[in-house]
């Protein structure tokens, strides 16, 4: 999806107390994986609560182009009938993943294990993002790639391996996308495919592979790392998947409720996989009142209901090793840090430079244009919280949904309104964001 039409700016204004109970949309990581594993499995996969954002819809379309049958039966209710491991058909058109690095990179892994050739493409943001980190291990496994641009950027053509080779691969950066691409390619290889990561990244692929019948082992490696091994050529069987609410989307109303005075909201069914809860831990360290009310589990992933009440926050030091468990949440954490009293230092943010935008630069720009003193030192960001935010800035979105949503949350409590130049990209991950936030009391114009 190109979003080539006119820009859709929105201004967020100081709002009265937020209140109410909402369930944010399904988790994006789980939604992509349910479609891709469903497409690689034999039999039917029934998905409920699928995120119907543009990123995931592009993955659904790609799985159809690769030969799976993917059908929507109602809101969030989808079925996939897969083609079996290595059973993909060559697509007649390029696979267009729009804005989504996750959809694109995981699909590359799945295609690398099939004897087909496919062309991969995306929007202007995705075309700037590094793909070498995925192509390197996939080429070791026998796939071949050719690309028009330098450095392995999209658009590119990937030729899957005819006889995939199982490898032992140490990821150069902690990334669930690299890990998942290797494991998905490893499904088609005989023997064991192993991924070693120095920091443990989200493990949804491992959990879902097990849920679909594959044999996966995961053991500690070093201080914070993990060694994950998959037994190749399993018969993946279609399974039922319930998608819990996305903690990365819940992060926006959560932070808004903390900084808008007298707020109290409840967030239902939020996934609490410990590899995704770094933001909640950090906010609690800052003094946030976030109570876990009810906990339950579904299809290998735990979830809970959270009550969030406005809180006087204080600055904290966020250690680098926490980054993988909150990698998508630093923008909105920066908003919380701006309203806190004291300095917040977030360490080890190098991976933020290669997300939907350069989020390190974009976050600093968002804060500075709204009167918050912010410094970037090496890979760390230092924010001087003064208990309130002047606001009044116009924030550049850079085709990045999370910049748009974070800036709007800032405007709900800033002294003067905050404007976002383009909100169209919010539809990639949280299509109902504006109406849902309005329901809680957010004032947008
Ligand atoms: C994701 C992994 C993370 C994250 C992205 C979703 C996933 O990326 O930023 O939004 O679903 O595997 P990296 O693995 O590149 O850190």
Tab-separated table of C-alpha atoms and ligand atoms in Angstrom:
chain	number	residue	atom	x	y	z
A	1	UNK	CA	0.000	0.000	0.000
A	2	UNK	CA	1.536	3.232	-1.114
A	3	UNK	CA	-0.448	5.955	0.720
A	4	UNK	CA	0.263	8.204	-2.201
A	5	UNK	CA	-2.938	10.223	-1.619
A	6	UNK	CA	-3.178	13.476	0.340
A	7	UNK	CA	-1.707	13.492	3.842
A	8	UNK	CA	-4.100	13.169	6.775
A	9	UNK	CA	-2.837	15.348	9.633
A	10	UNK	CA	-4.429	15.176	13.121
A	11	UNK	CA	-3.966	17.410	16.131
A	12	UNK	CA	-4.202	16.041	19.695
A	13	UNK	CA	-5.346	18.403	22.453
A	14	UNK	CA	-5.132	18.448	26.210
A	15	UNK	CA	-7.906	16.061	27.266
A	16	UNK	CA	-9.979	15.502	30.377
A	17	UNK	CA	-9.452	12.239	32.340
A	18	UNK	CA	-9.419	9.117	30.137
A	19	UNK	CA	-11.702	6.293	31.240
A	20	UNK	CA	-13.203	3.035	29.977
A	21	UNK	CA	-12.295	-0.499	28.985
A	22	UNK	CA	-10.926	-1.406	25.568
A	23	UNK	CA	-9.378	-4.348	23.778
A	24	UNK	CA	-6.735	-3.176	21.347
A	25	UNK	CA	-6.378	-5.205	18.107
A	26	UNK	CA	-4.618	-8.551	17.814
A	27	UNK	CA	-0.875	-8.905	18.124
A	28	UNK	CA	0.914	-8.131	14.863
A	29	UNK	CA	3.780	-10.620	15.369
A	30	UNK	CA	1.378	-13.486	16.125
A	31	UNK	CA	-0.941	-12.516	13.259
A	32	UNK	CA	1.846	-12.685	10.646
A	33	UNK	CA	3.049	-16.006	12.045
A	34	UNK	CA	-0.424	-17.574	12.161
A	35	UNK	CA	-0.891	-16.850	8.439
A	36	UNK	CA	2.594	-18.019	7.432
A	37	UNK	CA	2.596	-21.206	9.529
A	38	UNK	CA	-0.990	-21.861	8.406
A	39	UNK	CA	0.229	-21.609	4.789
A	40	UNK	CA	3.089	-24.070	5.499
A	41	UNK	CA	0.880	-26.563	7.339
A	42	UNK	CA	-1.321	-29.342	6.068
A	43	UNK	CA	-5.027	-28.980	6.865
A	44	UNK	CA	-6.949	-26.061	8.252
A	45	UNK	CA	-5.742	-23.304	10.566
A	46	UNK	CA	-8.528	-21.325	12.228
A	47	UNK	CA	-7.500	-17.926	13.468
A	48	UNK	CA	-9.561	-15.701	15.739
A	49	UNK	CA	-8.653	-12.148	16.647
A	50	UNK	CA	-6.354	-11.670	13.643
A	51	UNK	CA	-5.077	-8.092	13.329
A	52	UNK	CA	-6.689	-6.701	10.182
A	53	UNK	CA	-4.090	-3.972	9.700
A	54	UNK	CA	-2.454	-3.338	6.334
A	55	UNK	CA	0.802	-5.107	7.296
A	56	UNK	CA	-0.981	-8.365	8.080
A	57	UNK	CA	-3.353	-8.080	5.103
A	58	UNK	CA	-0.281	-7.897	2.862
A	59	UNK	CA	1.017	-11.127	4.411
A	60	UNK	CA	-2.384	-12.766	3.830
A	61	UNK	CA	-2.228	-11.707	0.174
A	62	UNK	CA	1.331	-13.014	-0.182
A	63	UNK	CA	0.352	-16.408	1.271
A	64	UNK	CA	-2.468	-16.610	-1.303
A	65	UNK	CA	-0.030	-15.764	-4.107
A	66	UNK	CA	2.167	-18.634	-2.871
A	67	UNK	CA	-0.707	-21.120	-3.214
A	68	UNK	CA	-2.386	-21.247	0.220
A	69	UNK	CA	-6.111	-20.688	0.530
A	70	UNK	CA	-6.719	-17.803	2.939
A	71	UNK	CA	-10.298	-16.778	3.734
A	72	UNK	CA	-11.960	-14.199	5.965
A	73	UNK	CA	-15.216	-15.288	7.621
A	74	UNK	CA	-15.944	-12.308	9.881
A	75	UNK	CA	-14.150	-9.729	11.999
A	76	UNK	CA	-10.779	-11.255	12.928
A	77	UNK	CA	-11.954	-14.753	11.920
A	78	UNK	CA	-9.830	-16.290	9.216
A	79	UNK	CA	-9.004	-19.764	7.938
A	80	UNK	CA	-5.896	-20.863	6.105
A	81	UNK	CA	-5.521	-24.136	4.195
A	82	UNK	CA	-1.839	-24.684	3.719
A	83	UNK	CA	0.302	-26.357	1.082
A	84	UNK	CA	2.704	-28.198	3.414
A	85	UNK	CA	6.391	-27.506	4.151
A	86	UNK	CA	8.247	-26.596	0.900
A	87	UNK	CA	4.947	-26.787	-0.999
A	88	UNK	CA	4.711	-23.150	-2.147
A	89	UNK	CA	3.909	-22.421	-5.809
A	90	UNK	CA	5.857	-19.710	-7.677
A	91	UNK	CA	3.856	-16.450	-7.500
A	92	UNK	CA	2.953	-14.861	-10.829
A	93	UNK	CA	3.389	-11.319	-9.469
A	94	UNK	CA	5.834	-9.647	-7.049
A	95	UNK	CA	4.964	-10.088	-3.361
A	96	UNK	CA	4.333	-6.571	-2.022
A	97	UNK	CA	4.731	-6.303	1.761
A	98	UNK	CA	3.928	-2.594	1.922
A	99	UNK	CA	5.389	-1.129	5.136
A	100	UNK	CA	6.069	-4.446	6.892
A	101	UNK	CA	9.575	-5.689	7.675
A	102	UNK	CA	8.194	-8.627	9.648
A	103	UNK	CA	5.884	-9.929	6.906
A	104	UNK	CA	8.601	-9.557	4.291
A	105	UNK	CA	11.454	-11.127	6.243
A	106	UNK	CA	9.477	-14.064	7.610
A	107	UNK	CA	8.082	-14.785	4.151
A	108	UNK	CA	11.646	-14.717	2.763
A	109	UNK	CA	12.545	-17.467	5.226
A	110	UNK	CA	9.539	-19.562	4.192
A	111	UNK	CA	10.235	-19.037	0.456
A	112	UNK	CA	13.948	-19.876	0.914
A	113	UNK	CA	12.954	-23.439	1.810
A	114	UNK	CA	10.838	-23.974	-1.321
A	115	UNK	CA	12.086	-24.720	-4.867
A	116	UNK	CA	10.551	-21.553	-6.312
A	117	UNK	CA	11.578	-18.026	-7.294
A	118	UNK	CA	9.716	-14.995	-5.925
A	119	UNK	CA	10.143	-11.246	-6.202
A	120	UNK	CA	9.848	-9.218	-2.961
A	121	UNK	CA	8.966	-5.533	-2.758
A	122	UNK	CA	7.584	-2.938	-0.375
A	123	UNK	CA	6.861	0.761	0.063
A	124	UNK	CA	9.448	3.552	0.172
A	125	UNK	CA	10.105	2.923	3.897
A	126	UNK	CA	10.605	-0.850	3.503
A	127	UNK	CA	12.837	-0.272	0.455
A	128	UNK	CA	15.339	1.513	2.721
A	129	UNK	CA	15.548	-1.287	5.319
A	130	UNK	CA	18.417	-3.805	5.506
A	131	UNK	CA	17.722	-7.269	4.059
A	132	UNK	CA	21.341	-8.546	4.015
A	133	UNK	CA	20.865	-9.693	7.605
A	134	UNK	CA	18.185	-12.114	6.326
A	135	UNK	CA	19.798	-13.019	2.997
A	136	UNK	CA	23.152	-13.997	4.587
A	137	UNK	CA	21.843	-17.001	6.549
A	138	UNK	CA	19.320	-17.938	3.836
A	139	UNK	CA	22.128	-18.053	1.254
A	140	UNK	CA	24.141	-20.289	3.605
A	141	UNK	CA	21.108	-22.580	3.524
A	142	UNK	CA	21.217	-22.732	-0.284
A	143	UNK	CA	18.927	-19.878	-1.391
A	144	UNK	CA	20.106	-17.297	-3.976
A	145	UNK	CA	19.204	-13.632	-4.236
A	146	UNK	CA	19.601	-10.862	-6.759
A	147	UNK	CA	18.705	-7.261	-6.129
A	148	UNK	CA	18.618	-4.032	-8.082
A	149	UNK	CA	19.808	-1.769	-5.279
A	150	UNK	CA	23.038	-1.914	-3.286
A	151	UNK	CA	23.349	-3.633	0.059
A	152	UNK	CA	20.526	-6.114	-0.385
A	153	UNK	CA	17.587	-3.697	-0.303
A	154	UNK	CA	14.187	-4.315	-1.866
A	155	UNK	CA	13.085	-4.933	-4.545
A	156	UNK	CA	14.849	-8.285	-4.812
A	157	UNK	CA	14.397	-11.734	-6.261
A	158	UNK	CA	14.827	-14.775	-4.064
A	159	UNK	CA	15.389	-18.253	-5.449
A	160	UNK	CA	14.590	-20.880	-2.850
A	161	UNK	CA	16.934	-23.785	-2.156
A	162	UNK	CA	16.229	-27.021	-4.016
A	163	UNK	CA	17.943	-28.987	-1.240
A	164	UNK	CA	17.986	-26.714	1.852
A	165	UNK	CA	20.986	-27.145	4.153
A	166	UNK	CA	20.491	-27.156	7.940
A	167	UNK	CA	22.866	-24.638	9.573
A	168	UNK	CA	23.984	-23.391	12.970
A	169	UNK	CA	23.612	-19.618	12.825
A	170	UNK	CA	24.591	-16.954	15.361
A	171	UNK	CA	22.541	-13.807	14.714
A	172	UNK	CA	24.647	-10.617	14.383
A	173	UNK	CA	21.982	-8.572	16.260
A	174	UNK	CA	19.167	-9.731	18.538
A	175	UNK	CA	16.293	-10.008	16.060
A	176	UNK	CA	13.253	-12.261	16.116
A	177	UNK	CA	12.891	-11.589	12.406
A	178	UNK	CA	16.309	-13.062	11.568
A	179	UNK	CA	15.766	-15.976	13.953
A	180	UNK	CA	12.324	-16.675	12.494
A	181	UNK	CA	13.498	-16.502	8.871
A	182	UNK	CA	16.191	-19.121	9.573
A	183	UNK	CA	13.786	-21.404	11.447
A	184	UNK	CA	11.135	-21.136	8.719
A	185	UNK	CA	13.705	-22.030	6.049
A	186	UNK	CA	14.956	-24.817	8.348
A	187	UNK	CA	11.530	-26.465	8.236
A	188	UNK	CA	12.413	-27.725	4.746
A	189	UNK	CA	15.967	-28.846	5.618
A	190	UNK	CA	16.815	-32.370	6.825
A	191	UNK	CA	18.274	-32.555	10.360
A	192	UNK	CA	18.654	-29.806	12.930
A	193	UNK	CA	18.687	-26.073	12.182
A	194	UNK	CA	20.041	-24.033	15.105
A	195	UNK	CA	19.914	-20.311	15.836
A	196	UNK	CA	22.026	-18.777	18.588
A	197	UNK	CA	21.213	-15.275	19.813
A	198	UNK	CA	23.162	-13.232	22.374
A	199	UNK	CA	20.010	-11.554	23.691
A	200	UNK	CA	16.771	-13.500	23.806
A	201	UNK	CA	14.292	-12.027	21.292
A	202	UNK	CA	10.531	-12.651	21.152
A	203	UNK	CA	9.838	-16.383	20.863
A	204	UNK	CA	6.443	-16.460	19.119
A	205	UNK	CA	7.799	-18.462	16.176
A	206	UNK	CA	9.195	-21.159	18.474
A	207	UNK	CA	5.952	-21.349	20.467
A	208	UNK	CA	3.757	-21.472	17.385
A	209	UNK	CA	5.940	-24.046	15.613
A	210	UNK	CA	5.513	-26.306	18.639
A	211	UNK	CA	1.758	-25.631	18.602
A	212	UNK	CA	1.671	-26.775	14.928
A	213	UNK	CA	3.530	-30.007	15.755
A	214	UNK	CA	7.221	-29.239	15.101
A	215	UNK	CA	9.982	-30.245	17.529
A	216	UNK	CA	11.752	-27.145	18.844
A	217	UNK	CA	14.160	-26.914	21.758
A	218	UNK	CA	15.243	-23.667	23.412
A	219	UNK	CA	18.068	-23.484	25.946
A	220	UNK	CA	19.893	-20.645	27.699
A	221	UNK	CA	23.152	-19.547	26.049
A	222	UNK	CA	25.550	-17.244	27.893
A	223	UNK	CA	24.175	-14.563	30.228
A	224	UNK	CA	21.113	-13.332	28.298
A	225	UNK	CA	21.165	-15.468	25.161
A	226	UNK	CA	19.382	-18.486	23.748
A	227	UNK	CA	20.130	-21.533	21.542
A	228	UNK	CA	17.104	-22.656	19.551
A	229	UNK	CA	17.042	-25.870	17.529
A	230	UNK	CA	14.404	-27.116	15.140
A	231	UNK	CA	14.095	-30.668	13.780
A	232	UNK	CA	13.592	-30.261	10.045
A	233	UNK	CA	10.938	-31.686	7.742
A	234	UNK	CA	8.151	-32.061	10.299
A	235	UNK	CA	4.576	-32.528	9.178
A	236	UNK	CA	3.105	-29.220	10.303
A	237	UNK	CA	-0.586	-29.649	11.086
A	238	UNK	CA	-3.077	-26.796	10.875
A	239	UNK	CA	-4.127	-25.627	14.335
A	240	UNK	CA	-6.443	-23.183	16.104
A	241	UNK	CA	-4.819	-19.843	16.974
A	242	UNK	CA	-6.362	-17.200	19.235
A	243	UNK	CA	-4.504	-13.921	18.801
A	244	UNK	CA	-4.200	-11.956	22.060
A	245	UNK	CA	-4.292	-8.146	22.090
A	246	UNK	CA	-1.015	-6.550	21.000
A	247	UNK	CA	1.078	-5.210	23.912
A	248	UNK	CA	2.835	-2.874	21.461
A	249	UNK	CA	-0.549	-1.313	20.582
A	250	UNK	CA	-1.779	-1.346	24.212
A	251	UNK	CA	1.315	0.735	24.996
A	252	UNK	CA	-0.300	3.876	23.510
A	253	UNK	CA	-3.485	4.070	25.643
A	254	UNK	CA	-1.406	2.800	28.589
A	255	UNK	CA	1.002	5.732	28.455
A	256	UNK	CA	-1.824	8.182	27.688
A	257	UNK	CA	-3.703	7.070	30.829
A	258	UNK	CA	-0.540	7.524	32.911
A	259	UNK	CA	0.087	11.115	31.762
A	260	UNK	CA	-3.467	12.513	31.431
A	261	UNK	CA	-4.454	13.485	35.018
A	262	UNK	CA	-7.164	11.500	36.865
A	263	UNK	CA	-7.406	8.796	34.204
A	264	UNK	CA	-8.285	5.170	34.856
A	265	UNK	CA	-8.605	2.682	32.022
A	266	UNK	CA	-8.710	-1.098	31.625
A	267	UNK	CA	-6.921	-2.898	28.788
A	268	UNK	CA	-8.301	-6.383	28.074
A	269	UNK	CA	-6.537	-9.581	26.885
A	270	UNK	CA	-3.078	-8.020	26.532
A	271	UNK	CA	-0.386	-10.579	25.709
A	272	UNK	CA	2.055	-10.964	28.600
A	273	UNK	CA	4.763	-13.086	27.002
A	274	UNK	CA	7.755	-12.032	29.171
A	275	UNK	CA	9.773	-11.269	26.031
A	276	UNK	CA	7.301	-8.464	25.248
A	277	UNK	CA	6.730	-6.833	28.642
A	278	UNK	CA	9.810	-4.611	28.968
A	279	UNK	CA	7.701	-1.450	28.721
A	280	UNK	CA	5.412	-2.443	31.608
A	281	UNK	CA	8.433	-3.250	33.758
A	282	UNK	CA	10.069	0.092	32.900
A	283	UNK	CA	6.898	2.102	33.508
A	284	UNK	CA	6.465	0.391	36.896
A	285	UNK	CA	10.098	1.303	37.715
A	286	UNK	CA	9.078	4.906	36.922
A	287	UNK	CA	6.240	4.716	39.470
A	288	UNK	CA	3.352	3.828	37.133
A	289	UNK	CA	0.216	2.343	38.670
A	290	UNK	CA	-0.408	-0.644	36.407
A	291	UNK	CA	-2.293	-3.527	38.027
A	292	UNK	CA	-2.660	-6.971	36.496
A	293	UNK	CA	-6.266	-8.004	37.152
A	294	UNK	CA	-6.924	-11.326	35.419
A	295	UNK	CA	-4.474	-13.702	33.778
A	296	UNK	CA	-5.137	-16.523	31.326
A	297	UNK	CA	-3.392	-18.429	28.560
A	298	UNK	CA	-4.279	-19.442	25.003
A	299	UNK	CA	-2.455	-21.329	22.220
A	300	UNK	CA	0.900	-21.050	23.922
A	301	UNK	CA	0.705	-17.316	24.771
A	302	UNK	CA	-0.333	-15.850	28.168
A	303	UNK	CA	-2.524	-12.750	28.449
A	304	UNK	CA	-3.914	-10.488	31.174
A	305	UNK	CA	-6.202	-7.571	31.859
A	306	UNK	CA	-4.491	-4.396	33.088
A	307	UNK	CA	-5.864	-1.416	35.032
A	308	UNK	CA	-3.826	1.748	34.432
A	309	UNK	CA	-4.204	4.906	36.548
A	310	UNK	CA	-2.529	8.284	36.100
A	311	UNK	CA	0.713	8.454	37.986
A	312	UNK	CA	3.481	10.896	38.823
A	313	UNK	CA	6.389	9.326	36.941
A	314	UNK	CA	10.108	9.698	37.679
A	315	UNK	CA	13.081	9.341	35.315
A	316	UNK	CA	14.911	5.987	35.192
A	317	UNK	CA	17.871	4.273	33.582
A	318	UNK	CA	16.743	1.627	31.053
A	319	UNK	CA	19.465	-1.015	30.533
A	320	UNK	CA	20.503	-2.081	27.025
A	321	UNK	CA	19.673	-5.744	27.679
A	322	UNK	CA	15.996	-4.833	28.071
A	323	UNK	CA	15.810	-3.578	24.468
A	324	UNK	CA	14.617	-6.800	22.767
A	325	UNK	CA	11.608	-7.016	25.126
A	326	UNK	CA	10.445	-3.468	24.310
A	327	UNK	CA	12.067	-2.686	20.970
A	328	UNK	CA	8.879	-1.193	19.470
A	329	UNK	CA	7.954	0.735	22.634
A	330	UNK	CA	10.805	3.251	22.986
A	331	UNK	CA	8.904	5.993	21.171
A	332	UNK	CA	5.978	5.905	23.547
A	333	UNK	CA	8.301	5.395	26.523
A	334	UNK	CA	10.007	8.621	25.438
A	335	UNK	CA	6.612	10.328	25.738
A	336	UNK	CA	6.196	8.977	29.288
A	337	UNK	CA	9.763	10.088	30.124
A	338	UNK	CA	8.959	13.621	28.910
A	339	UNK	CA	6.164	13.926	31.489
A	340	UNK	CA	8.289	12.370	34.278
A	341	UNK	CA	10.320	14.310	36.825
A	342	UNK	CA	14.033	13.808	36.185
A	343	UNK	CA	16.308	12.273	33.605
A	344	UNK	CA	15.557	9.053	31.711
A	345	UNK	CA	18.467	7.344	29.967
A	346	UNK	CA	17.641	4.622	27.452
A	347	UNK	CA	20.675	2.583	26.478
A	348	UNK	CA	21.654	0.443	23.506
A	349	UNK	CA	19.129	1.710	20.950
A	350	UNK	CA	21.113	0.999	17.758
A	351	UNK	CA	18.386	-1.229	16.265
A	352	UNK	CA	15.936	1.711	16.358
A	353	UNK	CA	17.840	3.214	13.433
A	354	UNK	CA	16.605	0.472	11.044
A	355	UNK	CA	12.894	0.265	11.877
A	356	UNK	CA	10.026	1.724	9.795
A	357	UNK	CA	12.035	4.971	10.092
A	358	UNK	CA	15.224	5.984	11.907
A	359	UNK	CA	13.372	5.989	15.215
A	360	UNK	CA	16.298	7.269	17.221
A	361	UNK	CA	16.461	10.486	15.185
A	362	UNK	CA	12.681	10.722	14.784
A	363	UNK	CA	12.004	10.327	18.526
A	364	UNK	CA	14.528	13.024	19.410
A	365	UNK	CA	12.970	15.320	16.783
A	366	UNK	CA	9.446	14.629	18.124
A	367	UNK	CA	10.485	15.566	21.666
A	368	UNK	CA	12.566	18.604	20.724
A	369	UNK	CA	9.880	20.161	18.532
A	370	UNK	CA	7.588	19.945	21.579
A	371	UNK	CA	10.035	21.598	23.956
A	372	UNK	CA	11.574	18.524	25.636
A	373	UNK	CA	15.352	18.562	26.049
A	374	UNK	CA	16.725	15.385	24.428
A	375	UNK	CA	20.211	14.211	23.590
A	376	UNK	CA	21.540	11.254	21.611
A	377	UNK	CA	24.940	10.072	22.821
A	378	UNK	CA	26.251	7.137	20.770
A	379	UNK	CA	23.361	4.645	20.838
A	380	UNK	CA	21.768	6.073	24.008
A	381	UNK	CA	18.985	8.623	24.365
A	382	UNK	CA	18.793	10.998	27.318
A	383	UNK	CA	15.524	12.793	28.046
A	384	UNK	CA	15.144	15.588	30.616
A	385	UNK	CA	11.669	15.190	32.109
A	386	UNK	CA	10.200	18.304	33.728
A	387	UNK	CA	6.813	16.971	34.838
A	388	UNK	CA	5.041	18.697	31.933
A	389	UNK	CA	5.518	19.114	28.163
A	390	UNK	CA	5.141	22.506	26.417
A	391	UNK	CA	3.867	20.907	23.141
A	392	UNK	CA	2.917	23.059	20.157
A	393	UNK	CA	5.042	21.081	17.679
A	394	UNK	CA	4.248	19.577	14.287
A	395	UNK	CA	5.697	16.063	14.220
A	396	UNK	CA	6.973	14.450	11.009
A	397	UNK	CA	5.696	10.846	10.707
A	398	UNK	CA	8.336	9.498	8.249
A	399	UNK	CA	5.904	6.720	7.109
A	400	UNK	CA	6.069	5.313	10.664
A	401	UNK	CA	2.830	4.359	12.459
A	402	UNK	CA	4.395	4.366	15.915
A	403	UNK	CA	5.724	7.922	15.565
A	404	UNK	CA	2.229	9.122	14.675
A	405	UNK	CA	0.556	7.347	17.616
A	406	UNK	CA	3.246	8.372	20.136
A	407	UNK	CA	3.069	12.049	19.158
A	408	UNK	CA	-0.728	12.025	19.449
A	409	UNK	CA	-0.468	10.550	22.969
A	410	UNK	CA	1.910	13.360	23.874
A	411	UNK	CA	-0.622	15.946	22.700
A	412	UNK	CA	-3.330	14.607	25.043
A	413	UNK	CA	-1.429	15.919	28.065
A	414	UNK	CA	0.879	18.634	26.660
A	415	UNK	CA	0.281	22.296	27.555
A	416	UNK	CA	-0.554	23.151	23.914
A	417	UNK	CA	-1.747	20.845	21.073
A	418	UNK	CA	0.605	18.529	19.193
A	419	UNK	CA	0.045	17.987	15.465
A	420	UNK	CA	1.104	14.974	13.390
A	421	UNK	CA	1.678	15.648	9.679
A	422	UNK	CA	0.286	12.301	8.441
A	423	UNK	CA	-1.689	9.628	10.287
A	424	UNK	CA	-2.350	7.302	7.309
A	425	UNK	CA	0.314	4.794	8.402
A	426	UNK	CA	-1.486	4.091	11.694
A	427	UNK	CA	-3.624	1.714	9.595
A	428	UNK	CA	-0.637	-0.626	9.204
A	429	UNK	CA	-0.949	-1.844	12.807
A	430	UNK	CA	-3.926	-0.216	14.602
A	431	UNK	CA	-6.748	0.629	12.178
A	432	UNK	CA	-9.211	1.699	14.924
A	433	UNK	CA	-6.729	3.787	16.877
A	434	UNK	CA	-8.427	7.175	16.509
A	435	UNK	CA	-12.017	6.032	17.314
A	436	UNK	CA	-10.799	3.787	20.168
A	437	UNK	CA	-8.800	6.600	21.768
A	438	UNK	CA	-11.759	8.984	21.303
A	439	UNK	CA	-13.965	6.446	23.111
A	440	UNK	CA	-11.564	6.694	26.078
A	441	UNK	CA	-11.860	10.503	26.001
A	442	UNK	CA	-9.014	11.603	23.725
A	443	UNK	CA	-9.547	14.938	21.978
A	444	UNK	CA	-8.398	14.931	18.378
A	445	UNK	CA	-9.115	17.560	15.747
B	1	LIG	C1	9.144	-8.497	15.196
B	1	LIG	C2	10.425	-8.348	15.637
B	1	LIG	C3	11.042	-7.035	15.907
B	1	LIG	C4	10.002	-5.916	15.981
B	1	LIG	C5	8.966	-6.034	14.906
B	1	LIG	C6	8.241	-7.357	15.006
B	1	LIG	C7	8.645	-9.858	14.926
B	1	LIG	O1	11.958	-6.741	14.871
B	1	LIG	O2	10.615	-4.646	15.912
B	1	LIG	O3	8.006	-4.984	15.011
B	1	LIG	O4	7.406	-10.049	14.818
B	1	LIG	O5	9.457	-10.780	14.826
B	1	LIG	P1	13.476	-7.295	14.916
B	1	LIG	O6	13.394	-8.746	15.016
B	1	LIG	O7	14.120	-6.890	13.618
B	1	LIG	O8	14.092	-6.620	16.088
